[in-house]
mmCIF file of C-alpha atoms in Angstrom:
data_model
loop_
_atom_site.group_PDB
_atom_site.id
_atom_site.type_symbol
_atom_site.label_atom_id
_atom_site.label_comp_id
_atom_site.label_asym_id
_atom_site.label_seq_id
_atom_site.Cartn_x
_atom_site.Cartn_y
_atom_site.Cartn_z
ATOM 1 C CA MET R 1 -5.887 30.230 94.115
ATOM 2 C CA GLU R 2 -6.176 28.665 90.667
ATOM 3 C CA LEU R 3 -9.389 28.184 88.685
ATOM 4 C CA SER R 4 -10.091 25.685 85.922
ATOM 5 C CA VAL R 5 -13.343 25.155 84.040
ATOM 6 C CA SER R 6 -14.335 22.147 81.954
ATOM 7 C CA VAL R 7 -17.367 20.969 79.989
ATOM 8 C CA GLU R 8 -18.369 17.312 80.239
ATOM 9 C CA ARG R 9 -21.000 15.243 78.464
ATOM 10 C CA TRP R 10 -22.560 12.245 80.197
ATOM 11 C CA PRO R 11 -24.848 9.957 78.165
ATOM 12 C CA ILE R 12 -28.351 9.388 79.467
ATOM 13 C CA ALA R 13 -29.690 5.832 79.533
ATOM 14 C CA GLY R 14 -32.134 6.142 76.627
ATOM 15 C CA ALA R 15 -33.731 9.596 76.512
ATOM 16 C CA PHE R 16 -35.072 11.998 79.121
ATOM 17 C CA ARG R 17 -38.336 13.634 78.033
ATOM 18 C CA ILE R 18 -40.384 16.388 79.630
ATOM 19 C CA SER R 19 -43.087 18.682 78.270
ATOM 20 C CA ARG R 20 -40.486 21.034 76.774
ATOM 21 C CA GLY R 21 -38.487 18.406 74.846
ATOM 22 C CA ALA R 22 -36.061 15.496 75.120
ATOM 23 C CA LYS R 23 -32.319 15.003 75.505
ATOM 24 C CA THR R 24 -29.930 12.062 75.350
ATOM 25 C CA GLU R 25 -26.987 13.454 77.303
ATOM 26 C CA ALA R 26 -26.319 15.630 80.318
ATOM 27 C CA GLU R 27 -23.983 18.493 79.451
ATOM 28 C CA VAL R 28 -22.414 19.824 82.639
ATOM 29 C CA VAL R 29 -19.876 22.462 83.597
ATOM 30 C CA VAL R 30 -17.324 21.703 86.320
ATOM 31 C CA ALA R 31 -15.425 24.429 88.150
ATOM 32 C CA THR R 32 -12.271 23.424 90.041
ATOM 33 C CA LEU R 33 -10.490 25.607 92.591
ATOM 34 C CA THR R 34 -6.966 24.648 93.599
ATOM 35 C CA ASP R 35 -5.116 26.148 96.555
ATOM 36 C CA GLY R 36 -1.775 24.462 97.100
ATOM 37 C CA PRO R 37 -2.393 20.746 97.745
ATOM 38 C CA HIS R 38 -6.151 21.178 98.127
ATOM 39 C CA ARG R 39 -8.751 21.014 95.375
ATOM 40 C CA GLY R 40 -12.476 21.767 95.415
ATOM 41 C CA ARG R 41 -14.982 20.977 92.661
ATOM 42 C CA GLY R 42 -18.508 22.017 91.783
ATOM 43 C CA GLU R 43 -20.790 20.854 88.985
ATOM 44 C CA CYS R 44 -23.667 22.730 87.403
ATOM 45 C CA VAL R 45 -26.173 22.054 84.621
ATOM 46 C CA PRO R 46 -26.977 25.116 82.469
ATOM 47 C CA TYR R 47 -30.701 25.212 81.672
ATOM 48 C CA ARG R 48 -32.094 26.810 78.528
ATOM 49 C CA ARG R 49 -35.457 27.454 80.227
ATOM 50 C CA TYR R 50 -33.675 30.034 82.380
ATOM 51 C CA GLY R 51 -31.779 31.627 79.508
ATOM 52 C CA GLU R 52 -28.572 29.703 80.192
ATOM 53 C CA SER R 53 -26.186 27.955 77.824
ATOM 54 C CA VAL R 54 -23.028 25.957 78.425
ATOM 55 C CA GLU R 55 -20.995 28.618 76.620
ATOM 56 C CA GLY R 56 -22.578 31.427 78.608
ATOM 57 C CA VAL R 57 -21.996 29.707 81.946
ATOM 58 C CA VAL R 58 -18.351 28.979 81.114
ATOM 59 C CA ALA R 59 -17.873 32.609 80.094
ATOM 60 C CA ALA R 60 -19.486 33.864 83.320
ATOM 61 C CA ILE R 61 -17.138 31.735 85.409
ATOM 62 C CA GLU R 62 -14.113 32.753 83.367
ATOM 63 C CA ARG R 63 -14.917 36.443 83.857
ATOM 64 C CA LEU R 64 -14.383 35.933 87.576
ATOM 65 C CA ARG R 65 -10.950 34.353 87.120
ATOM 66 C CA PRO R 66 -8.970 37.526 87.956
ATOM 67 C CA ALA R 67 -11.070 38.197 91.054
ATOM 68 C CA ILE R 68 -10.825 34.600 92.259
ATOM 69 C CA GLU R 69 -7.085 34.491 91.756
ATOM 70 C CA ALA R 70 -6.857 37.817 93.622
ATOM 71 C CA GLY R 71 -8.725 36.408 96.626
ATOM 72 C CA LEU R 72 -12.499 36.552 95.996
ATOM 73 C CA ASP R 73 -14.120 34.138 98.442
ATOM 74 C CA ARG R 74 -17.444 32.309 98.720
ATOM 75 C CA ILE R 75 -19.137 35.161 100.563
ATOM 76 C CA ALA R 76 -18.104 37.749 97.977
ATOM 77 C CA LEU R 77 -19.190 35.353 95.237
ATOM 78 C CA GLN R 78 -22.839 35.778 96.276
ATOM 79 C CA SER R 79 -22.881 39.349 94.971
ATOM 80 C CA ALA R 80 -20.352 38.842 92.178
ATOM 81 C CA LEU R 81 -22.685 36.548 90.194
ATOM 82 C CA PRO R 82 -26.487 36.302 89.997
ATOM 83 C CA ALA R 83 -28.366 33.175 91.029
ATOM 84 C CA GLY R 84 -27.984 30.402 88.479
ATOM 85 C CA ALA R 85 -25.779 27.601 87.265
ATOM 86 C CA ALA R 86 -22.479 29.513 87.047
ATOM 87 C CA ARG R 87 -22.622 30.630 90.671
ATOM 88 C CA ASN R 88 -23.664 27.126 91.725
ATOM 89 C CA ALA R 89 -20.544 25.521 90.259
ATOM 90 C CA LEU R 90 -18.248 28.034 91.966
ATOM 91 C CA ASP R 91 -20.131 28.072 95.270
ATOM 92 C CA CYS R 92 -19.963 24.281 95.552
ATOM 93 C CA ALA R 93 -16.284 24.337 94.601
ATOM 94 C CA PHE R 94 -15.611 26.819 97.414
ATOM 95 C CA TRP R 95 -17.454 24.607 99.921
ATOM 96 C CA ASP R 96 -15.558 21.501 98.755
ATOM 97 C CA LEU R 97 -12.247 23.328 98.971
ATOM 98 C CA ALA R 98 -13.029 24.529 102.498
ATOM 99 C CA ALA R 99 -13.797 20.957 103.535
ATOM 100 C CA LYS R 100 -10.536 19.679 102.077
ATOM 101 C CA GLN R 101 -8.554 22.478 103.726
ATOM 102 C CA SER R 102 -10.137 22.018 107.152
ATOM 103 C CA GLY R 103 -10.502 18.237 107.189
ATOM 104 C CA ARG R 104 -14.169 18.700 108.166
ATOM 105 C CA ARG R 105 -17.292 17.796 106.202
ATOM 106 C CA VAL R 106 -19.361 20.536 104.599
ATOM 107 C CA ALA R 107 -22.426 19.628 106.684
ATOM 108 C CA GLU R 108 -20.459 20.506 109.811
ATOM 109 C CA LEU R 109 -19.039 23.690 108.293
ATOM 110 C CA ALA R 110 -22.502 24.827 107.185
ATOM 111 C CA GLY R 111 -24.265 23.916 110.443
ATOM 112 C CA LEU R 112 -26.497 21.380 108.704
ATOM 113 C CA PRO R 113 -27.730 18.056 110.122
ATOM 114 C CA LEU R 114 -25.364 15.188 109.496
ATOM 115 C CA PRO R 115 -26.360 13.442 106.265
ATOM 116 C CA ARG R 116 -28.133 10.109 106.465
ATOM 117 C CA PRO R 117 -29.610 7.678 103.938
ATOM 118 C CA VAL R 118 -32.789 9.105 102.425
ATOM 119 C CA LEU R 119 -35.489 7.894 100.071
ATOM 120 C CA THR R 120 -35.248 9.553 96.679
ATOM 121 C CA ALA R 121 -37.868 9.735 93.981
ATOM 122 C CA TYR R 122 -37.178 7.999 90.680
ATOM 123 C CA THR R 123 -38.250 9.895 87.577
ATOM 124 C CA LEU R 124 -40.232 8.432 84.693
ATOM 125 C CA SER R 125 -39.819 10.371 81.450
ATOM 126 C CA LEU R 126 -42.837 11.665 79.564
ATOM 127 C CA ASP R 127 -44.198 8.937 77.293
ATOM 128 C CA ALA R 128 -47.397 7.164 76.296
ATOM 129 C CA PRO R 129 -49.443 5.805 79.237
ATOM 130 C CA GLU R 130 -48.606 2.157 78.536
ATOM 131 C CA ALA R 131 -44.886 2.937 78.204
ATOM 132 C CA MET R 132 -44.834 4.826 81.502
ATOM 133 C CA ALA R 133 -46.692 1.950 83.166
ATOM 134 C CA ALA R 134 -44.062 -0.478 81.894
ATOM 135 C CA ALA R 135 -41.304 1.816 83.174
ATOM 136 C CA ALA R 136 -42.982 1.965 86.588
ATOM 137 C CA ARG R 137 -43.123 -1.821 86.794
ATOM 138 C CA ALA R 138 -39.477 -2.118 85.769
ATOM 139 C CA ALA R 139 -38.350 0.553 88.239
ATOM 140 C CA ALA R 140 -40.122 -1.033 91.221
ATOM 141 C CA LYS R 141 -39.491 2.070 93.359
ATOM 142 C CA PRO R 142 -41.648 3.234 96.307
ATOM 143 C CA LEU R 143 -41.592 6.907 95.214
ATOM 144 C CA LEU R 144 -42.039 7.707 91.531
ATOM 145 C CA LYS R 145 -41.972 11.095 89.821
ATOM 146 C CA LEU R 146 -43.931 11.282 86.578
ATOM 147 C CA LYS R 147 -43.126 13.828 83.892
ATOM 148 C CA LEU R 148 -46.394 14.940 82.300
ATOM 149 C CA GLY R 149 -47.168 16.810 79.104
ATOM 150 C CA GLY R 150 -50.360 18.871 79.240
ATOM 151 C CA ASP R 151 -51.593 17.183 76.069
ATOM 152 C CA GLY R 152 -54.828 15.644 77.317
ATOM 153 C CA GLU R 153 -53.275 12.279 78.242
ATOM 154 C CA ASP R 154 -51.926 13.153 81.674
ATOM 155 C CA PHE R 155 -54.743 11.560 83.668
ATOM 156 C CA ALA R 156 -54.351 8.393 81.598
ATOM 157 C CA ARG R 157 -50.609 8.394 82.270
ATOM 158 C CA VAL R 158 -51.033 8.678 86.029
ATOM 159 C CA ALA R 159 -53.834 6.084 86.077
ATOM 160 C CA ALA R 160 -51.697 3.633 84.107
ATOM 161 C CA VAL R 161 -48.703 4.088 86.415
ATOM 162 C CA HIS R 162 -50.874 3.764 89.518
ATOM 163 C CA ALA R 163 -52.357 0.520 88.176
ATOM 164 C CA ALA R 164 -48.864 -0.814 87.392
ATOM 165 C CA ALA R 165 -47.381 0.232 90.755
ATOM 166 C CA PRO R 166 -50.305 0.595 93.179
ATOM 167 C CA GLU R 167 -48.127 0.734 96.306
ATOM 168 C CA ALA R 168 -45.914 3.551 95.033
ATOM 169 C CA ARG R 169 -46.378 7.154 96.106
ATOM 170 C CA LEU R 170 -46.437 9.462 93.122
ATOM 171 C CA ILE R 171 -45.176 12.958 92.378
ATOM 172 C CA VAL R 172 -46.463 14.423 89.135
ATOM 173 C CA ASP R 173 -44.541 17.179 87.363
ATOM 174 C CA ALA R 174 -46.205 19.075 84.540
ATOM 175 C CA ASN R 175 -43.267 21.464 83.997
ATOM 176 C CA GLU R 176 -45.685 24.402 83.503
ATOM 177 C CA ALA R 177 -47.776 22.514 80.908
ATOM 178 C CA TRP R 178 -51.231 22.833 82.538
ATOM 179 C CA SER R 179 -53.485 25.869 82.402
ATOM 180 C CA PRO R 180 -54.741 27.530 85.594
ATOM 181 C CA ALA R 181 -58.290 26.662 84.537
ATOM 182 C CA GLU R 182 -57.732 22.915 84.235
ATOM 183 C CA THR R 183 -55.474 22.419 87.254
ATOM 184 C CA PRO R 184 -58.117 22.230 90.054
ATOM 185 C CA ALA R 185 -60.293 19.682 88.257
ATOM 186 C CA LEU R 186 -57.330 17.566 87.204
ATOM 187 C CA ALA R 187 -55.925 17.631 90.742
ATOM 188 C CA ALA R 188 -59.280 16.421 92.066
ATOM 189 C CA ARG R 189 -59.251 13.506 89.625
ATOM 190 C CA LEU R 190 -55.670 12.577 90.559
ATOM 191 C CA ALA R 191 -56.330 12.596 94.303
ATOM 192 C CA GLY R 192 -57.385 8.953 94.314
ATOM 193 C CA LEU R 193 -54.376 7.697 92.361
ATOM 194 C CA GLY R 194 -51.656 7.794 94.990
ATOM 195 C CA VAL R 195 -50.427 11.278 94.052
ATOM 196 C CA SER R 196 -48.741 13.038 96.986
ATOM 197 C CA LEU R 197 -47.456 16.144 95.226
ATOM 198 C CA ILE R 198 -48.117 18.155 92.059
ATOM 199 C CA GLU R 199 -45.042 20.033 90.894
ATOM 200 C CA GLN R 200 -45.315 23.313 88.944
ATOM 201 C CA PRO R 201 -48.601 22.659 87.155
ATOM 202 C CA VAL R 202 -48.955 26.150 85.656
ATOM 203 C CA PRO R 203 -46.550 28.520 83.910
ATOM 204 C CA ALA R 204 -44.345 30.606 86.161
ATOM 205 C CA GLY R 205 -46.140 33.901 86.526
ATOM 206 C CA ALA R 206 -49.588 32.293 86.641
ATOM 207 C CA ASP R 207 -49.140 31.178 90.252
ATOM 208 C CA GLU R 208 -51.760 33.529 91.665
ATOM 209 C CA ALA R 209 -54.458 31.372 90.076
ATOM 210 C CA LEU R 210 -53.553 28.527 92.455
ATOM 211 C CA ASP R 211 -54.915 28.115 95.975
ATOM 212 C CA ALA R 212 -52.912 25.606 97.994
ATOM 213 C CA ALA R 213 -55.507 25.631 100.780
ATOM 214 C CA THR R 214 -58.261 24.224 98.584
ATOM 215 C CA CYS R 215 -56.256 21.854 96.393
ATOM 216 C CA PRO R 216 -56.721 18.180 97.413
ATOM 217 C CA ILE R 217 -53.037 17.488 96.618
ATOM 218 C CA ALA R 218 -50.001 19.436 97.819
ATOM 219 C CA LEU R 219 -48.679 21.914 95.249
ATOM 220 C CA CYS R 220 -44.954 22.508 94.770
ATOM 221 C CA ALA R 221 -43.358 25.504 93.030
ATOM 222 C CA ASP R 222 -40.342 24.718 90.865
ATOM 223 C CA GLU R 223 -39.833 27.024 87.884
ATOM 224 C CA SER R 224 -41.508 29.773 89.929
ATOM 225 C CA CYS R 225 -39.080 29.486 92.850
ATOM 226 C CA HIS R 226 -35.388 30.282 92.505
ATOM 227 C CA THR R 227 -34.244 32.208 95.580
ATOM 228 C CA VAL R 228 -35.498 33.296 98.980
ATOM 229 C CA THR R 229 -36.862 36.524 97.462
ATOM 230 C CA ASP R 230 -39.496 34.499 95.563
ATOM 231 C CA LEU R 231 -41.077 33.049 98.694
ATOM 232 C CA PRO R 232 -43.460 35.829 99.793
ATOM 233 C CA ARG R 233 -45.363 35.859 96.491
ATOM 234 C CA LEU R 234 -45.635 32.044 96.407
ATOM 235 C CA ALA R 235 -46.958 31.490 99.936
ATOM 236 C CA GLY R 236 -50.643 30.623 99.808
ATOM 237 C CA HIS R 237 -50.492 29.536 96.190
ATOM 238 C CA TYR R 238 -48.171 26.590 96.886
ATOM 239 C CA SER R 239 -47.674 24.411 99.940
ATOM 240 C CA HIS R 240 -44.105 23.366 98.980
ATOM 241 C CA VAL R 241 -41.120 24.710 97.044
ATOM 242 C CA ASN R 242 -38.485 22.779 95.104
ATOM 243 C CA VAL R 243 -34.977 23.816 96.121
ATOM 244 C CA LYS R 244 -32.436 23.228 93.357
ATOM 245 C CA LEU R 245 -28.858 24.424 93.643
ATOM 246 C CA ASP R 246 -28.685 25.340 89.953
ATOM 247 C CA LYS R 247 -31.650 27.688 90.366
ATOM 248 C CA ALA R 248 -30.623 29.151 93.728
ATOM 249 C CA GLY R 249 -27.023 29.655 92.663
ATOM 250 C CA GLY R 250 -25.284 27.226 94.978
ATOM 251 C CA LEU R 251 -25.487 25.566 98.351
ATOM 252 C CA THR R 252 -25.091 28.864 100.215
ATOM 253 C CA ALA R 253 -28.236 30.359 98.681
ATOM 254 C CA ALA R 254 -30.087 27.044 98.769
ATOM 255 C CA ILE R 255 -29.627 26.839 102.543
ATOM 256 C CA GLU R 256 -31.035 30.360 102.854
ATOM 257 C CA LEU R 257 -33.978 29.407 100.627
ATOM 258 C CA ALA R 258 -34.727 26.238 102.592
ATOM 259 C CA LYS R 259 -34.646 28.044 105.930
ATOM 260 C CA GLY R 260 -36.765 30.896 104.581
ATOM 261 C CA ALA R 261 -39.368 28.467 103.274
ATOM 262 C CA ARG R 262 -39.626 26.738 106.636
ATOM 263 C CA GLU R 263 -40.061 30.076 108.396
ATOM 264 C CA LEU R 264 -43.084 30.737 106.163
ATOM 265 C CA GLY R 265 -44.531 27.297 106.871
ATOM 266 C CA LEU R 266 -43.767 25.937 103.406
ATOM 267 C CA GLY R 267 -42.764 22.323 102.823
ATOM 268 C CA LEU R 268 -39.608 21.438 100.942
ATOM 269 C CA MET R 269 -38.541 19.285 98.060
ATOM 270 C CA VAL R 270 -34.846 19.111 97.240
ATOM 271 C CA GLY R 271 -34.438 18.487 93.527
ATOM 272 C CA CYS R 272 -31.900 18.395 90.742
ATOM 273 C CA MET R 273 -31.218 18.686 87.054
ATOM 274 C CA VAL R 274 -29.939 15.576 85.253
ATOM 275 C CA GLY R 275 -26.289 15.478 86.294
ATOM 276 C CA THR R 276 -23.674 13.313 87.949
ATOM 277 C CA SER R 277 -23.061 12.488 91.593
ATOM 278 C CA LEU R 278 -20.850 15.573 91.864
ATOM 279 C CA ALA R 279 -23.956 17.735 91.451
ATOM 280 C CA MET R 280 -26.110 15.583 93.748
ATOM 281 C CA ALA R 281 -23.681 15.416 96.695
ATOM 282 C CA PRO R 282 -24.078 19.042 97.863
ATOM 283 C CA ALA R 283 -27.833 18.968 97.266
ATOM 284 C CA ALA R 284 -28.088 15.818 99.382
ATOM 285 C CA LEU R 285 -27.036 17.848 102.430
ATOM 286 C CA LEU R 286 -30.468 19.498 102.312
ATOM 287 C CA ALA R 287 -32.341 16.187 102.245
ATOM 288 C CA PRO R 288 -32.668 15.953 106.064
ATOM 289 C CA LEU R 289 -34.590 19.264 105.941
ATOM 290 C CA ALA R 290 -36.915 18.189 103.120
ATOM 291 C CA ASP R 291 -40.266 16.436 102.880
ATOM 292 C CA PHE R 292 -39.434 15.045 99.433
ATOM 293 C CA THR R 293 -36.039 14.227 97.945
ATOM 294 C CA ASP R 294 -35.618 13.998 94.176
ATOM 295 C CA LEU R 295 -31.902 13.411 93.589
ATOM 296 C CA ASP R 296 -31.962 10.604 91.062
ATOM 297 C CA GLY R 297 -29.849 12.272 88.364
ATOM 298 C CA PRO R 298 -27.104 9.613 88.340
ATOM 299 C CA LEU R 299 -29.711 6.838 88.090
ATOM 300 C CA LEU R 300 -30.833 8.313 84.766
ATOM 301 C CA LEU R 301 -27.318 8.251 83.286
ATOM 302 C CA ALA R 302 -25.681 5.423 81.359
ATOM 303 C CA ARG R 303 -22.658 5.848 83.672
ATOM 304 C CA ASP R 304 -21.623 8.018 86.605
ATOM 305 C CA ARG R 305 -18.446 9.330 88.190
ATOM 306 C CA GLU R 306 -16.081 7.172 90.225
ATOM 307 C CA PRO R 307 -16.454 7.419 93.099
ATOM 308 C CA GLY R 308 -20.123 8.319 92.908
ATOM 309 C CA LEU R 309 -23.022 8.314 95.292
ATOM 310 C CA ARG R 310 -24.311 4.936 96.416
ATOM 311 C CA TYR R 311 -27.929 4.067 95.708
ATOM 312 C CA ASP R 312 -29.526 0.967 97.218
ATOM 313 C CA GLY R 313 -32.730 0.764 95.248
ATOM 314 C CA ALA R 314 -34.427 4.052 96.126
ATOM 315 C CA LEU R 315 -32.181 4.730 99.132
ATOM 316 C CA LEU R 316 -29.556 7.410 98.587
ATOM 317 C CA HIS R 317 -26.518 7.216 100.875
ATOM 318 C CA PRO R 318 -24.330 10.183 101.907
ATOM 319 C CA GLY R 319 -21.415 10.915 99.625
ATOM 320 C CA VAL R 320 -17.779 10.213 100.443
ATOM 321 C CA ALA R 321 -15.190 12.952 100.847
ATOM 322 C CA ALA R 322 -13.324 11.771 97.746
ATOM 323 C CA LEU R 323 -16.380 12.762 95.686
ATOM 324 C CA TRP R 324 -17.239 16.102 97.333
ATOM 325 C CA GLY R 325 -17.420 17.847 100.656
#
């Protein structure tokens, strides 16, 4: 087995802004495993919010080179690295390699439902209310995700988008920017504006202040939910969890997280960082299990891989084997 690691930079169309800042490119790490004629790839997006850096993720993967070349497999990988971006890249590379070696798709190997076209949310970056309204009109998508800022203008932003796209269902994502005190009242005000889901309104660690049973809008944990071990403390405070492969540490752990959430009666969103189709393809295998799909990363880029995933408007189609899996 041979391992190679590369860093790639993909320009974003314009800028991507959330409450914590803005960026103009997606910096990703790609791990490639080669075994004879077969090659498997996995892409991850290191995230500073979780203490990750591109350099740190590359170093973490490189430290496993001797073990991988000596025979470490996907199962052993789960204990060799903690949850996070580095393990995600390697885990997805192992799955892709297994698919190429066996001639079977990863969905079949993993016992997942066969992938089908799914509706994905389209994300509007944090901006002034009138700018987000204009972006909503231009996007013309049936499911919009709004990045919010916790700066006193969030209700105005959602109201402006709802007026510009009244038929669209809305997901609002505060990225931990609201306080526990303001969240219930703001949720009540948003209930009449087409909002179906509020994602991570409060800082991770303040979750106990939330009561999913009394909130008029479904609440989804994102920054608070990484792996299956997080679920017991989140149940009751959230109605949904956002499963992201970069947080969970790969498709293997994400499947465990999704199944664990369902066993506790929690709804699912499958989400992503801003990356290419190589990162979206494994996550898309979880879409048939989810209530909400947010895999629009390639739509936010100025260009994507070839071949990439096919999007027809808001409809995301299953990936081809030449891309992944």
